[in-house]
mmCIF file of C-alpha atoms in Angstrom:
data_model
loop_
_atom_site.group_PDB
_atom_site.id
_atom_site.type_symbol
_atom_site.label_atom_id
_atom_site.label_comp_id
_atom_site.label_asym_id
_atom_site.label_seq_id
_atom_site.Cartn_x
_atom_site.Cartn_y
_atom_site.Cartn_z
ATOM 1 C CA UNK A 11 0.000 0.000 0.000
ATOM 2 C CA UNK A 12 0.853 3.638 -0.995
ATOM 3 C CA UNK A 13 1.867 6.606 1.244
ATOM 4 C CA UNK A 14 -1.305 7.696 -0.420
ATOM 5 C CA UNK A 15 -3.485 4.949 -0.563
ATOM 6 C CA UNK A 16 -2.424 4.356 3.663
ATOM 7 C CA UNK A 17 -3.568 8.718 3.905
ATOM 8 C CA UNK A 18 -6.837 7.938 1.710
ATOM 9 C CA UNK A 19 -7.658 5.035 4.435
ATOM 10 C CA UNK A 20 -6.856 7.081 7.651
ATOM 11 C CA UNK A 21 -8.950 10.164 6.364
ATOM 12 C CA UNK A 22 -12.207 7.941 5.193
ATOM 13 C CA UNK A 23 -11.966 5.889 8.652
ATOM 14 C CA UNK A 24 -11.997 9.942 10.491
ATOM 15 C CA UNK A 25 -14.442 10.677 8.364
ATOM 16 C CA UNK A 26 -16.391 7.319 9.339
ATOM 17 C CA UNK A 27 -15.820 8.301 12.862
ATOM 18 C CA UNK A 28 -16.733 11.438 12.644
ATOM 19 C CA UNK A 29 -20.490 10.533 11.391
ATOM 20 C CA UNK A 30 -20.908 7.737 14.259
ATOM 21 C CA UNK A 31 -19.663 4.864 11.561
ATOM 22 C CA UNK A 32 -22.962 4.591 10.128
ATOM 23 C CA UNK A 33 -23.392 4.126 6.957
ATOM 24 C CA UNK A 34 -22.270 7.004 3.797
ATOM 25 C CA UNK A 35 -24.380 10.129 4.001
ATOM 26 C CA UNK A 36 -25.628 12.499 1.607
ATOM 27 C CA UNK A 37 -25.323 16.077 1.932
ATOM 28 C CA UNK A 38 -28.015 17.513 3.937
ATOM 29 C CA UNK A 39 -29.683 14.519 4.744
ATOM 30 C CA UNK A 40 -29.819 11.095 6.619
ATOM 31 C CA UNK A 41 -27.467 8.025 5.773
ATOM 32 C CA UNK A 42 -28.301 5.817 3.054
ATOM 33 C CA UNK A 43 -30.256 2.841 4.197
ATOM 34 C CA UNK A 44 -29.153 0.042 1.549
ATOM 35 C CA UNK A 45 -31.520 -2.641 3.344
ATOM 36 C CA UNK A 46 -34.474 -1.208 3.960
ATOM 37 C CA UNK A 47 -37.563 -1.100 1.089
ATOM 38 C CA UNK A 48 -39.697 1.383 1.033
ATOM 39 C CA UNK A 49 -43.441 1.004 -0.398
ATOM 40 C CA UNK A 50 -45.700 3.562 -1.530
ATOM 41 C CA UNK A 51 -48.956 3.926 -2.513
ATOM 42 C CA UNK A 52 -50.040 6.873 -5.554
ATOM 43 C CA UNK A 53 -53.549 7.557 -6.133
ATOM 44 C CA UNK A 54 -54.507 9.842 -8.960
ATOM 45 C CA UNK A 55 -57.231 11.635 -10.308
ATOM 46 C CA UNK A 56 -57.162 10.073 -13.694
ATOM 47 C CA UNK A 57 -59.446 7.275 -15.610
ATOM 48 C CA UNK A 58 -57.681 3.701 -15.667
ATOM 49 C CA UNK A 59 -55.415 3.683 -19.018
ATOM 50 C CA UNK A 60 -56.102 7.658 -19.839
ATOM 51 C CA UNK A 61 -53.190 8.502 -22.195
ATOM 52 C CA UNK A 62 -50.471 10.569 -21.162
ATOM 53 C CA UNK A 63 -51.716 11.859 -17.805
ATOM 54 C CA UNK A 64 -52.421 8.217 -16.142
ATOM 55 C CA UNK A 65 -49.422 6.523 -17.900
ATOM 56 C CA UNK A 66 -47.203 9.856 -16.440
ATOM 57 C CA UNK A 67 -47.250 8.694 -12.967
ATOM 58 C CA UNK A 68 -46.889 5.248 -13.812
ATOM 59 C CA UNK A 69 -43.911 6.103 -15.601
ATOM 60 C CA UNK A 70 -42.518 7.686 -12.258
ATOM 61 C CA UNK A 71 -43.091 5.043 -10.327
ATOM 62 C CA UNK A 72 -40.637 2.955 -12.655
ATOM 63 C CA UNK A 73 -38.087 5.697 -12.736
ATOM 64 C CA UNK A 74 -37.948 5.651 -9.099
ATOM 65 C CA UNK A 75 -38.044 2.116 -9.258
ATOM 66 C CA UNK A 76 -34.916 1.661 -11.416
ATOM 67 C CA UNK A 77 -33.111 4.236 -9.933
ATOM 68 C CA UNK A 78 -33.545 3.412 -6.130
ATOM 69 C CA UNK A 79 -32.246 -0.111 -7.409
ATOM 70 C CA UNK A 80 -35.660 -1.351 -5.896
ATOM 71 C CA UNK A 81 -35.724 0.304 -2.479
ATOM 72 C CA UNK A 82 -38.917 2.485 -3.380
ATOM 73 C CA UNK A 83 -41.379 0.502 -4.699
ATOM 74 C CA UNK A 84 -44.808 2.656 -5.783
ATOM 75 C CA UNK A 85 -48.189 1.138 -6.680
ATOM 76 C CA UNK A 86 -50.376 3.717 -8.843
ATOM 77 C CA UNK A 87 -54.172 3.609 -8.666
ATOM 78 C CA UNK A 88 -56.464 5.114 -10.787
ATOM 79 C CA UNK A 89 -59.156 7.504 -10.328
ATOM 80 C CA UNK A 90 -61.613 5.590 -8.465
ATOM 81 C CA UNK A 91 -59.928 2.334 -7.783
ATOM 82 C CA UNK A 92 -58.562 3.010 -4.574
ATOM 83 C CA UNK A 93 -60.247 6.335 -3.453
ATOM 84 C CA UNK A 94 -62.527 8.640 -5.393
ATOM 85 C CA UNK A 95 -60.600 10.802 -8.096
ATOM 86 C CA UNK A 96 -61.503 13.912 -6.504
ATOM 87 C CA UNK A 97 -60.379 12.900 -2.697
ATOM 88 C CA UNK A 98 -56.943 12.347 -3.435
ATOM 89 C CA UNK A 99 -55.659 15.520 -2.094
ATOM 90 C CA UNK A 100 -57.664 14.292 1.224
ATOM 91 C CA UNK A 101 -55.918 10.650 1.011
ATOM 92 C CA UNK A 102 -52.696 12.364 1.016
ATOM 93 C CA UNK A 103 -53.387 14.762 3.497
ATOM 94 C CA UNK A 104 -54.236 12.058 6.091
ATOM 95 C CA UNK A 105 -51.899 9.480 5.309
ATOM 96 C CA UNK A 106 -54.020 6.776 3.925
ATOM 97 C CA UNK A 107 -51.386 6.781 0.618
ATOM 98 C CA UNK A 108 -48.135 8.867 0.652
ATOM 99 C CA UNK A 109 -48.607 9.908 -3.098
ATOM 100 C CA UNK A 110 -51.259 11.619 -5.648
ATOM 101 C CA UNK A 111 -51.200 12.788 -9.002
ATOM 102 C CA UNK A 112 -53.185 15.301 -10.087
ATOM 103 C CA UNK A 113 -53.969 19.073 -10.868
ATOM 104 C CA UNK A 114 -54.829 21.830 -8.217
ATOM 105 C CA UNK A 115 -57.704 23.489 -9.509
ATOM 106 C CA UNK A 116 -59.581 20.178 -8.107
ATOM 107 C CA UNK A 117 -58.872 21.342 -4.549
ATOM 108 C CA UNK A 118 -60.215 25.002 -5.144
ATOM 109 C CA UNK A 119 -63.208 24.623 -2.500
ATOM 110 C CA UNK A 120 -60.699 23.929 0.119
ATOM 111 C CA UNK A 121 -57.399 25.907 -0.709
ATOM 112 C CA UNK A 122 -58.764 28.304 -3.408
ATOM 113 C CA UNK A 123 -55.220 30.189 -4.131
ATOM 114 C CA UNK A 124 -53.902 26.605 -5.143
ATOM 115 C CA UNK A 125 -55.482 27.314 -8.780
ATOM 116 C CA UNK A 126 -52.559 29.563 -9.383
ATOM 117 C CA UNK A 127 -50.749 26.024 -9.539
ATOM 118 C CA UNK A 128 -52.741 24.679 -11.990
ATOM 119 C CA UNK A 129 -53.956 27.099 -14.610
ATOM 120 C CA UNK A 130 -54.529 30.856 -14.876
ATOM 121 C CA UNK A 131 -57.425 32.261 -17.898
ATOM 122 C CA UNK A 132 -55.141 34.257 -19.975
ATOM 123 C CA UNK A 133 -52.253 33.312 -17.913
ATOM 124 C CA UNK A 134 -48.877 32.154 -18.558
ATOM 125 C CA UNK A 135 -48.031 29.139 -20.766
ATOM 126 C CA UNK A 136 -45.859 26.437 -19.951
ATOM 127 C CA UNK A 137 -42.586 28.311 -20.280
ATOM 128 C CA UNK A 138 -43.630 31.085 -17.911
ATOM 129 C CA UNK A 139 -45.449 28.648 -15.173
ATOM 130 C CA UNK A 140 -42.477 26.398 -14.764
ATOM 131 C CA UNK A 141 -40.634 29.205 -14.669
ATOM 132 C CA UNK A 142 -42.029 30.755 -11.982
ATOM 133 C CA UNK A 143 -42.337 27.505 -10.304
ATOM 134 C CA UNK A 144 -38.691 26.169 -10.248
ATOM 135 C CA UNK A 145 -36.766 29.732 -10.416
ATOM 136 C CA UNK A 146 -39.410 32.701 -9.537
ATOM 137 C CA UNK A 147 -40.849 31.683 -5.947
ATOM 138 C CA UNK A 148 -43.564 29.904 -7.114
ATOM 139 C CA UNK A 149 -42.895 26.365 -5.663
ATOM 140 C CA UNK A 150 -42.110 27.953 -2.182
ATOM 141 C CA UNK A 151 -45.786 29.483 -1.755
ATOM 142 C CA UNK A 152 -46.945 26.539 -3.237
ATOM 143 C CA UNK A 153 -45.562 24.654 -0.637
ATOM 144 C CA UNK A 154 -46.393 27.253 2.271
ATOM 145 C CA UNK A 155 -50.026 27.076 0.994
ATOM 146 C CA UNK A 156 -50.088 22.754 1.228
ATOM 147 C CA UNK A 157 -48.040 22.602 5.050
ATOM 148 C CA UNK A 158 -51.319 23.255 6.760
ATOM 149 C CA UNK A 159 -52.439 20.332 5.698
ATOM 150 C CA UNK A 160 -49.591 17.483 5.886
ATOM 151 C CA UNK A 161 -48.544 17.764 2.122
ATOM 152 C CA UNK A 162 -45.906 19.199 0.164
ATOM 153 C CA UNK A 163 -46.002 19.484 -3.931
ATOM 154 C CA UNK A 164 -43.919 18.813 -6.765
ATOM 155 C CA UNK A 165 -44.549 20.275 -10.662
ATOM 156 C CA UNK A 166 -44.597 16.639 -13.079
ATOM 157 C CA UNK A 167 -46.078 18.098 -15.843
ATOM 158 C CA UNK A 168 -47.795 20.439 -17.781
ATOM 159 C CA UNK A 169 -50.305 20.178 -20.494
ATOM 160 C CA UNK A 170 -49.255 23.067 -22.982
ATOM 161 C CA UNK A 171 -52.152 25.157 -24.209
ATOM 162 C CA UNK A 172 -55.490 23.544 -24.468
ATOM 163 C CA UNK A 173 -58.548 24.049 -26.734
ATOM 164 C CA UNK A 174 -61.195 26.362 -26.041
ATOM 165 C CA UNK A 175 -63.553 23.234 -26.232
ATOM 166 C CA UNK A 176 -67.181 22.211 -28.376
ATOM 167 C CA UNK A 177 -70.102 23.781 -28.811
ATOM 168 C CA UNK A 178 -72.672 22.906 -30.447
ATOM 169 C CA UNK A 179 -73.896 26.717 -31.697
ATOM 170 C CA UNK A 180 -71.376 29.110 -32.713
ATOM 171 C CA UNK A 181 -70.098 31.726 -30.616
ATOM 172 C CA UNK A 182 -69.778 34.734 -32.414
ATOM 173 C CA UNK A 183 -70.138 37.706 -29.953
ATOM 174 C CA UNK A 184 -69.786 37.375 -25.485
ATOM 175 C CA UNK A 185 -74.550 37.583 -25.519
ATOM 176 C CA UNK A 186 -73.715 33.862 -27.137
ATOM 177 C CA UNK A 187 -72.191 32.761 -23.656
ATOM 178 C CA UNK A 188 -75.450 34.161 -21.765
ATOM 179 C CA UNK A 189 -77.150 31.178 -20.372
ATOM 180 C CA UNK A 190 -74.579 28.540 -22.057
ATOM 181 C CA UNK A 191 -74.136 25.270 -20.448
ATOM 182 C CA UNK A 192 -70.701 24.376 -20.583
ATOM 183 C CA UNK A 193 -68.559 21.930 -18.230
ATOM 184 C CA UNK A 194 -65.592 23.966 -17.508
ATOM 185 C CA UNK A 195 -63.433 24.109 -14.087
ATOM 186 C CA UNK A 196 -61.834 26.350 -12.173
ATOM 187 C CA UNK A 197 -61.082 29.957 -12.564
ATOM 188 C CA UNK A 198 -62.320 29.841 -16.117
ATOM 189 C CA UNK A 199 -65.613 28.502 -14.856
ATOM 190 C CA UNK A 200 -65.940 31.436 -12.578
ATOM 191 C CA UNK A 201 -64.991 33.500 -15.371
ATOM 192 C CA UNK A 202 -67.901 31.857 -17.819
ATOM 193 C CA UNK A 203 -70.251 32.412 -14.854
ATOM 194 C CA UNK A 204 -69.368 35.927 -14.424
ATOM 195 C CA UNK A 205 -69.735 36.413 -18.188
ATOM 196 C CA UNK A 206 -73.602 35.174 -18.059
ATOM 197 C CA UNK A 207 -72.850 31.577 -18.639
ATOM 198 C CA UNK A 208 -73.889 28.664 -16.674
ATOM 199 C CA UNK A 209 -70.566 26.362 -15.603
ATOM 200 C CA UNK A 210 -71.210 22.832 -14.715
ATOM 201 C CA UNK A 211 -69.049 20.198 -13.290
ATOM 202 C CA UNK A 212 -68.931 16.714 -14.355
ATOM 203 C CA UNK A 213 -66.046 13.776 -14.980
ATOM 204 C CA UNK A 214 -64.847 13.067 -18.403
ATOM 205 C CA UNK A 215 -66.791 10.013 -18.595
ATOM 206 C CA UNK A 216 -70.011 11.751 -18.815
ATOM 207 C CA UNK A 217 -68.874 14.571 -21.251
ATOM 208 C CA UNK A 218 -69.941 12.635 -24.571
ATOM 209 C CA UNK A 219 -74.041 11.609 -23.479
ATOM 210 C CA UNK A 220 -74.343 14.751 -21.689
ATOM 211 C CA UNK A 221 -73.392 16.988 -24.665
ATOM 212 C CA UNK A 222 -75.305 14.737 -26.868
ATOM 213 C CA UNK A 223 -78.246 14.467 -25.493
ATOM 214 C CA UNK A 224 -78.034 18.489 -24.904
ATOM 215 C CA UNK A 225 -77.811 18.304 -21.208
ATOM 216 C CA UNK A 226 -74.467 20.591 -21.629
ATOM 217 C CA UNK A 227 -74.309 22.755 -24.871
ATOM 218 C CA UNK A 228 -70.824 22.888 -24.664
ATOM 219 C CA UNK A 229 -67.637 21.294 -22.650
ATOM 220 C CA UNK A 230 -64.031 21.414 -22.619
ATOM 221 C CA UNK A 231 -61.883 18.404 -21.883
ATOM 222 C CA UNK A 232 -57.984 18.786 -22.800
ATOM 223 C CA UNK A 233 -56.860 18.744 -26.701
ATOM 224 C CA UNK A 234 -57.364 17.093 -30.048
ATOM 225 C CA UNK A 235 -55.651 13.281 -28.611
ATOM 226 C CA UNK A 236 -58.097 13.319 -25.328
ATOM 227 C CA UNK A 237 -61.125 14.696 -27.027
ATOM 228 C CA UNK A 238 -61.138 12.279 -29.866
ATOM 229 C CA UNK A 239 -60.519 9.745 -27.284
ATOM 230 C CA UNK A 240 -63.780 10.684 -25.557
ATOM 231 C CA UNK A 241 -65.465 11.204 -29.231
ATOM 232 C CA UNK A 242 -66.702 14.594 -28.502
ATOM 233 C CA UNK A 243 -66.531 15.269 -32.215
ATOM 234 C CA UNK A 244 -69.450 13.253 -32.533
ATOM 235 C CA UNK A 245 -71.564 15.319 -30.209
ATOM 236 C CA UNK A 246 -70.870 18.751 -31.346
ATOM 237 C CA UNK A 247 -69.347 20.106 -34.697
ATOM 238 C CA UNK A 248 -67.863 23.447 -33.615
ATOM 239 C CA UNK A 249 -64.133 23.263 -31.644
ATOM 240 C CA UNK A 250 -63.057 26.272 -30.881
ATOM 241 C CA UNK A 251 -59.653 27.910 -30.122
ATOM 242 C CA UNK A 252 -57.591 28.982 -28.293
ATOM 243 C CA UNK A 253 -58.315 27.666 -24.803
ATOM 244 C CA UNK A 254 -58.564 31.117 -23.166
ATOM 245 C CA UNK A 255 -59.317 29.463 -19.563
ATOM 246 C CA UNK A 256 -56.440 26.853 -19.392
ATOM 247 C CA UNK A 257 -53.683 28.317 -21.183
ATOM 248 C CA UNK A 258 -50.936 26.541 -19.151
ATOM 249 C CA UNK A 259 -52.411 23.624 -16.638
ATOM 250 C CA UNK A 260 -49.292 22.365 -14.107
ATOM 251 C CA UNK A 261 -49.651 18.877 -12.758
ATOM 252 C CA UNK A 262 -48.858 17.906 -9.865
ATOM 253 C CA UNK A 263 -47.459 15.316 -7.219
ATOM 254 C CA UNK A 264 -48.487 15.551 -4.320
ATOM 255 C CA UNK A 265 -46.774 14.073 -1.271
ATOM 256 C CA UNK A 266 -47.380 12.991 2.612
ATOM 257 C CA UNK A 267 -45.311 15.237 4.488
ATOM 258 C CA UNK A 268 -44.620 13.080 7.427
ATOM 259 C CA UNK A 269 -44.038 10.123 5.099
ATOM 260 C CA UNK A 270 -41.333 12.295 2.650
ATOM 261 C CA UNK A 271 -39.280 13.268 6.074
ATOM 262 C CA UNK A 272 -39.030 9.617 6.445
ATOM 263 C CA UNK A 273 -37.110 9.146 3.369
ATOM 264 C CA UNK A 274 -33.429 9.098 3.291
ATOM 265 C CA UNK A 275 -32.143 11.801 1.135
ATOM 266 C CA UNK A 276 -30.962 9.651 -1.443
ATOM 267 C CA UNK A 277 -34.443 8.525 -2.401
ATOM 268 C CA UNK A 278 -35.347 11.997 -1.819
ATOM 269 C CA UNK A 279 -33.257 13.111 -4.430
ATOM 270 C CA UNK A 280 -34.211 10.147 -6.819
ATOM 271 C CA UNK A 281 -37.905 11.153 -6.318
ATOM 272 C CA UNK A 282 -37.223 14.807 -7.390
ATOM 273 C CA UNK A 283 -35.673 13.528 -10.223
ATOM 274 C CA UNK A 284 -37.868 11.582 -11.528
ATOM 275 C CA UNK A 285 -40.572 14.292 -11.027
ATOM 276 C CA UNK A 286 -38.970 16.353 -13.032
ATOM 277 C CA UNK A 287 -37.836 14.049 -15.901
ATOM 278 C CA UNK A 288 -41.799 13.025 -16.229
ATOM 279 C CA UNK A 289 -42.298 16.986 -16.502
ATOM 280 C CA UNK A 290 -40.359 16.640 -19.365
ATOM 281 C CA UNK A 291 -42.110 13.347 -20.572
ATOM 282 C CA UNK A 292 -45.477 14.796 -19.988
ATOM 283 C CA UNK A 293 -45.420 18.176 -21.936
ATOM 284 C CA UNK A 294 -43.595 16.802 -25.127
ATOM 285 C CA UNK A 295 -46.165 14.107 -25.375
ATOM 286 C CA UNK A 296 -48.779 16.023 -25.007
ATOM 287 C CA UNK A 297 -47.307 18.717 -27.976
ATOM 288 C CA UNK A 298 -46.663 15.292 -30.371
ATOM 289 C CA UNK A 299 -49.622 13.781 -29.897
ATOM 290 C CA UNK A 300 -52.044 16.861 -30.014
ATOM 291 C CA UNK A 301 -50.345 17.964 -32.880
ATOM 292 C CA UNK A 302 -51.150 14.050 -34.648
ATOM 293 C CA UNK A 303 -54.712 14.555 -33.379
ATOM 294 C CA UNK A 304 -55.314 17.446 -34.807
ATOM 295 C CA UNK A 305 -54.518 16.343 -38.374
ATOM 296 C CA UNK A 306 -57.121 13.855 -38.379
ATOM 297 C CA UNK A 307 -59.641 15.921 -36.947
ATOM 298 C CA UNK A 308 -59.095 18.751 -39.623
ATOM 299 C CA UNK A 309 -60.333 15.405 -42.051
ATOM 300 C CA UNK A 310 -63.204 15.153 -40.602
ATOM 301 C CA UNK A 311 -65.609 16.856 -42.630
ATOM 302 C CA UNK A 312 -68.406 16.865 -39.459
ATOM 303 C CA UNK A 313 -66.050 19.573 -37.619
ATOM 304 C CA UNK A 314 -65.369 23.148 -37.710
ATOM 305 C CA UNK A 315 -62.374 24.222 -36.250
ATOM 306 C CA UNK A 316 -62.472 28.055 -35.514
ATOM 307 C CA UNK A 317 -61.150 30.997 -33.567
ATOM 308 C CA UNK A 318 -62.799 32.808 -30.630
ATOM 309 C CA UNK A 319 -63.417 35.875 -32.587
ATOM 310 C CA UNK A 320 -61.530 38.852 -31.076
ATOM 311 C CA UNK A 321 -64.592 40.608 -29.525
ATOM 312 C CA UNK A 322 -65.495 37.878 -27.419
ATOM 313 C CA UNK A 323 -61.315 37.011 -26.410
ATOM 314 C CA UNK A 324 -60.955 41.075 -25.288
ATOM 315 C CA UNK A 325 -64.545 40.584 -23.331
ATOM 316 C CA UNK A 326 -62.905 37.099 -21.240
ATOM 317 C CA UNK A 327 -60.054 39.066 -20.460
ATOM 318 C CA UNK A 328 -61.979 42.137 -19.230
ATOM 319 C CA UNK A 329 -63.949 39.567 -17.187
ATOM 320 C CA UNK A 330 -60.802 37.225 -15.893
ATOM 321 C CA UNK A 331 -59.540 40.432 -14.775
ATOM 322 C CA UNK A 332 -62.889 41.209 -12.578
ATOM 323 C CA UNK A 333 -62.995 37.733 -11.053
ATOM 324 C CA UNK A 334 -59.643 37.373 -10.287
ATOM 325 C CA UNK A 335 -59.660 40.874 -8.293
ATOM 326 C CA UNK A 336 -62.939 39.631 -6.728
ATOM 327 C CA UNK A 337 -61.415 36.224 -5.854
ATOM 328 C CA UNK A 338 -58.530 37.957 -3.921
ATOM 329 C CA UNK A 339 -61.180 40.049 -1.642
ATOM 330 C CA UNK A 340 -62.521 37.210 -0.248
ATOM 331 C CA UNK A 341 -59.119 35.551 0.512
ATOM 332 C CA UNK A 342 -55.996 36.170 1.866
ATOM 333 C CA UNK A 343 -53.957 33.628 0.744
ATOM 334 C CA UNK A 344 -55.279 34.145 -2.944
ATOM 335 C CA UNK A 345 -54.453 37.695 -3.183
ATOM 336 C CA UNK A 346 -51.578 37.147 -2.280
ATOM 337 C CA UNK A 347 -50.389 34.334 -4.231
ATOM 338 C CA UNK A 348 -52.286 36.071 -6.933
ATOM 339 C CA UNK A 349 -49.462 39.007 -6.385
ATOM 340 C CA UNK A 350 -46.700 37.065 -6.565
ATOM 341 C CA UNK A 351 -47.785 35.285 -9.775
ATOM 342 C CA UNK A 352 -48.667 38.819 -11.233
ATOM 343 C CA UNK A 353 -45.081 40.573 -10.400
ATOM 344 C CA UNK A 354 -43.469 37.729 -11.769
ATOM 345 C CA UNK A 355 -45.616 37.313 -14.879
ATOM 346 C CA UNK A 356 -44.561 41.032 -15.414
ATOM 347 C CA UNK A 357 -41.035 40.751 -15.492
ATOM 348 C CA UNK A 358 -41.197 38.061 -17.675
ATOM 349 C CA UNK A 359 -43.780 39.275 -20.243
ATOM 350 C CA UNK A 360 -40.791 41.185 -21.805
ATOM 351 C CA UNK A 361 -39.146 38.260 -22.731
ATOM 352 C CA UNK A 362 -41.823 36.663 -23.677
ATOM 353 C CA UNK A 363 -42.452 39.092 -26.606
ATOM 354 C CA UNK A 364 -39.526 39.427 -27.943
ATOM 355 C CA UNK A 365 -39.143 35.605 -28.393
ATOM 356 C CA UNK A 366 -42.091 33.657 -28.279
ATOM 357 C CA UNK A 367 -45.138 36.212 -29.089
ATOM 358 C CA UNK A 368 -42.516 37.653 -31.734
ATOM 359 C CA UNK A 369 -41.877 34.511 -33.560
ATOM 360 C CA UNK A 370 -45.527 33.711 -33.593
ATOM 361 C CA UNK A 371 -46.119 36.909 -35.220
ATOM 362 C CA UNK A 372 -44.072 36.065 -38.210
#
């Protein structure tokens, strides 16, 4: 052995010693427990085999898999299988599974400025939300706004701009919206119902019968791939764009609090990671196959795809502008998330023109 090799061994056993001989650690975090298996349970909010957003968190769970070598082990469920798909924040929250998937719009009635999370009406697109998210603050209050409650977030995905959805009359000034029936979530339904229309809330599953037997006159759902999926083009022949009210919708993972402290770092990390990589995952898939969609709906000769005329976009945006200023009076927390995600909208907007809004221009 080497003068060297005989200095390397004296400073690793110190360094042993000096950490209580347990096993490596991490920065910033507890040792890394080689023996012990973790396993998890995921719920989402998602139909069994929905493309893209239930096969995202399935996809996590074998990242994590793989790169934990086995040692976190996570079981998705579907909407429904193992708790309704609207109580997952709830399942979380109270420790019944240590994992959800979904978007926070659905937990409006009980933390309303968590819709800043999800989607803004004629807020930022992906670019700016993750942005803000990962570099701008955003994840922070996110996080300050879940603690109450035993949860923490994570961004895994984002949908990219939606449609503005079918209708089965053409909209072609904001009186058309007076009395409408449309499913639509969220801040934009607020919007719609403080522009005259009548927002309803329903699953996915219902969207199709409900539209055609006229129960709804019109509903949004996602994009081309997830409305052709549900067949909505054979309910109503007018799709409109661009989706004014989800311009940008964040996903989310949502995690036990108690039951992520519990988690070496290492798997920590790993966890983060993989989040993050299924961001990535998420968003392109949804651009490909929207964009594939789309091409065979333009064939179909049953469909009209059109634009909100300009009229009835400046009217939404008067109106998104009311609500949202209304919304923050009755809540503290809202106004001032809804602060934050307005100072930092502003000093990216610049950017944002001169790149993006510029090259669409051309």
């Amino acid at each position: 052995m080497t003068i060297l090799q005989r200095a390397s061994c004296v400073l690793l056993a110190l360094l042993l010693a000096a950490c209580g001989g347990d096993a490596p650690r991490v920065a910033g975090g507890e040792g890394i427990d080689t023996g012990k298996i973790y396993r998890w349970k995921m719920v989402t909010t998602w139909p069994a085999n929905f493309p893209v957003f239930q096969e995202a968190p399935e996809l996590f769970a074998e990242q994590v898999r793989i790169m934990s070598n086995g040692r976190l082990e996570i079981k998705v469920f579907a909407g429904g299988e193992l708790v309704p798909a609207l109580q997952v924040f709830d399942a979380v929250s109270q420790g019944a599974v240590e994992l959800g998937h979904g978007s926070a719009y659905y937990w409006a009635g009980k933390v309303p400025a968590a819709q800043f999370f999800s989607t803004v009406p004629f807020g930022m697109e992906q670019k700016g939300v993750e942005a803000w998210l990962y570099h701008g603050g955003g994840l922070e209050l996110w996080n300050e706004l879940y603690e109450p409650f035993g949860v923490m977030a994570l961004p895994i995905g984002n949908t990219g701009v939606q449609m503005g959805g079918w209708f089965n009359k053409k909209i072609e000034s904001i009186a058309d919206l007076k009395g409408l029936r449309m499913r639509v979530p969220g801040l934009g339904g607020k919007v719609l119902d403080r522009a005259g229309g009548n927002p309803i809330l329903m699953s996915g599953g219902e969207l199709y019968t409900a539209l055609e037997r006229g129960t709804i006159d019109a509903t949004e759902w996602v994009g081309p791939l997830h409305d052709l999926r549900l067949g909505l083009n054979r309910a109503a022949r007018y799709y409109y764009y661009p989706g004014w009210h989800e311009p940008g919708t964040e996903l989310e993972l949502l995690i036990n609090t108690a039951r992520w402290n519990s988690l070496p770092a290492d798997l920590q990390h790993i966890v983060k990671q993989a989040a993050a990589a299924t961001s990535t995952w998420t968003f392109s898939a949804m651009e490909y196959h929207n964009s594939r969609a789309l091409k065979e709906l333009f064939a179909k000769k049953n469909v009209e795809v059109l634009p909100f005329p300009q009229e009835v976009m400046e009217e939404l945006r008067a109106v998104t502008r009311q609500t949202l200023a209304s919304e923050a009076e009755k809540d503290p927390d809202f106004k001032r998330v809804y602060a934050a995600y307005q100072a930092f909208r502003e000093s990216y907007q610049p950017w944002h023109e001169l790149t993006s809004r510029a090259l669409a221009r051309e």
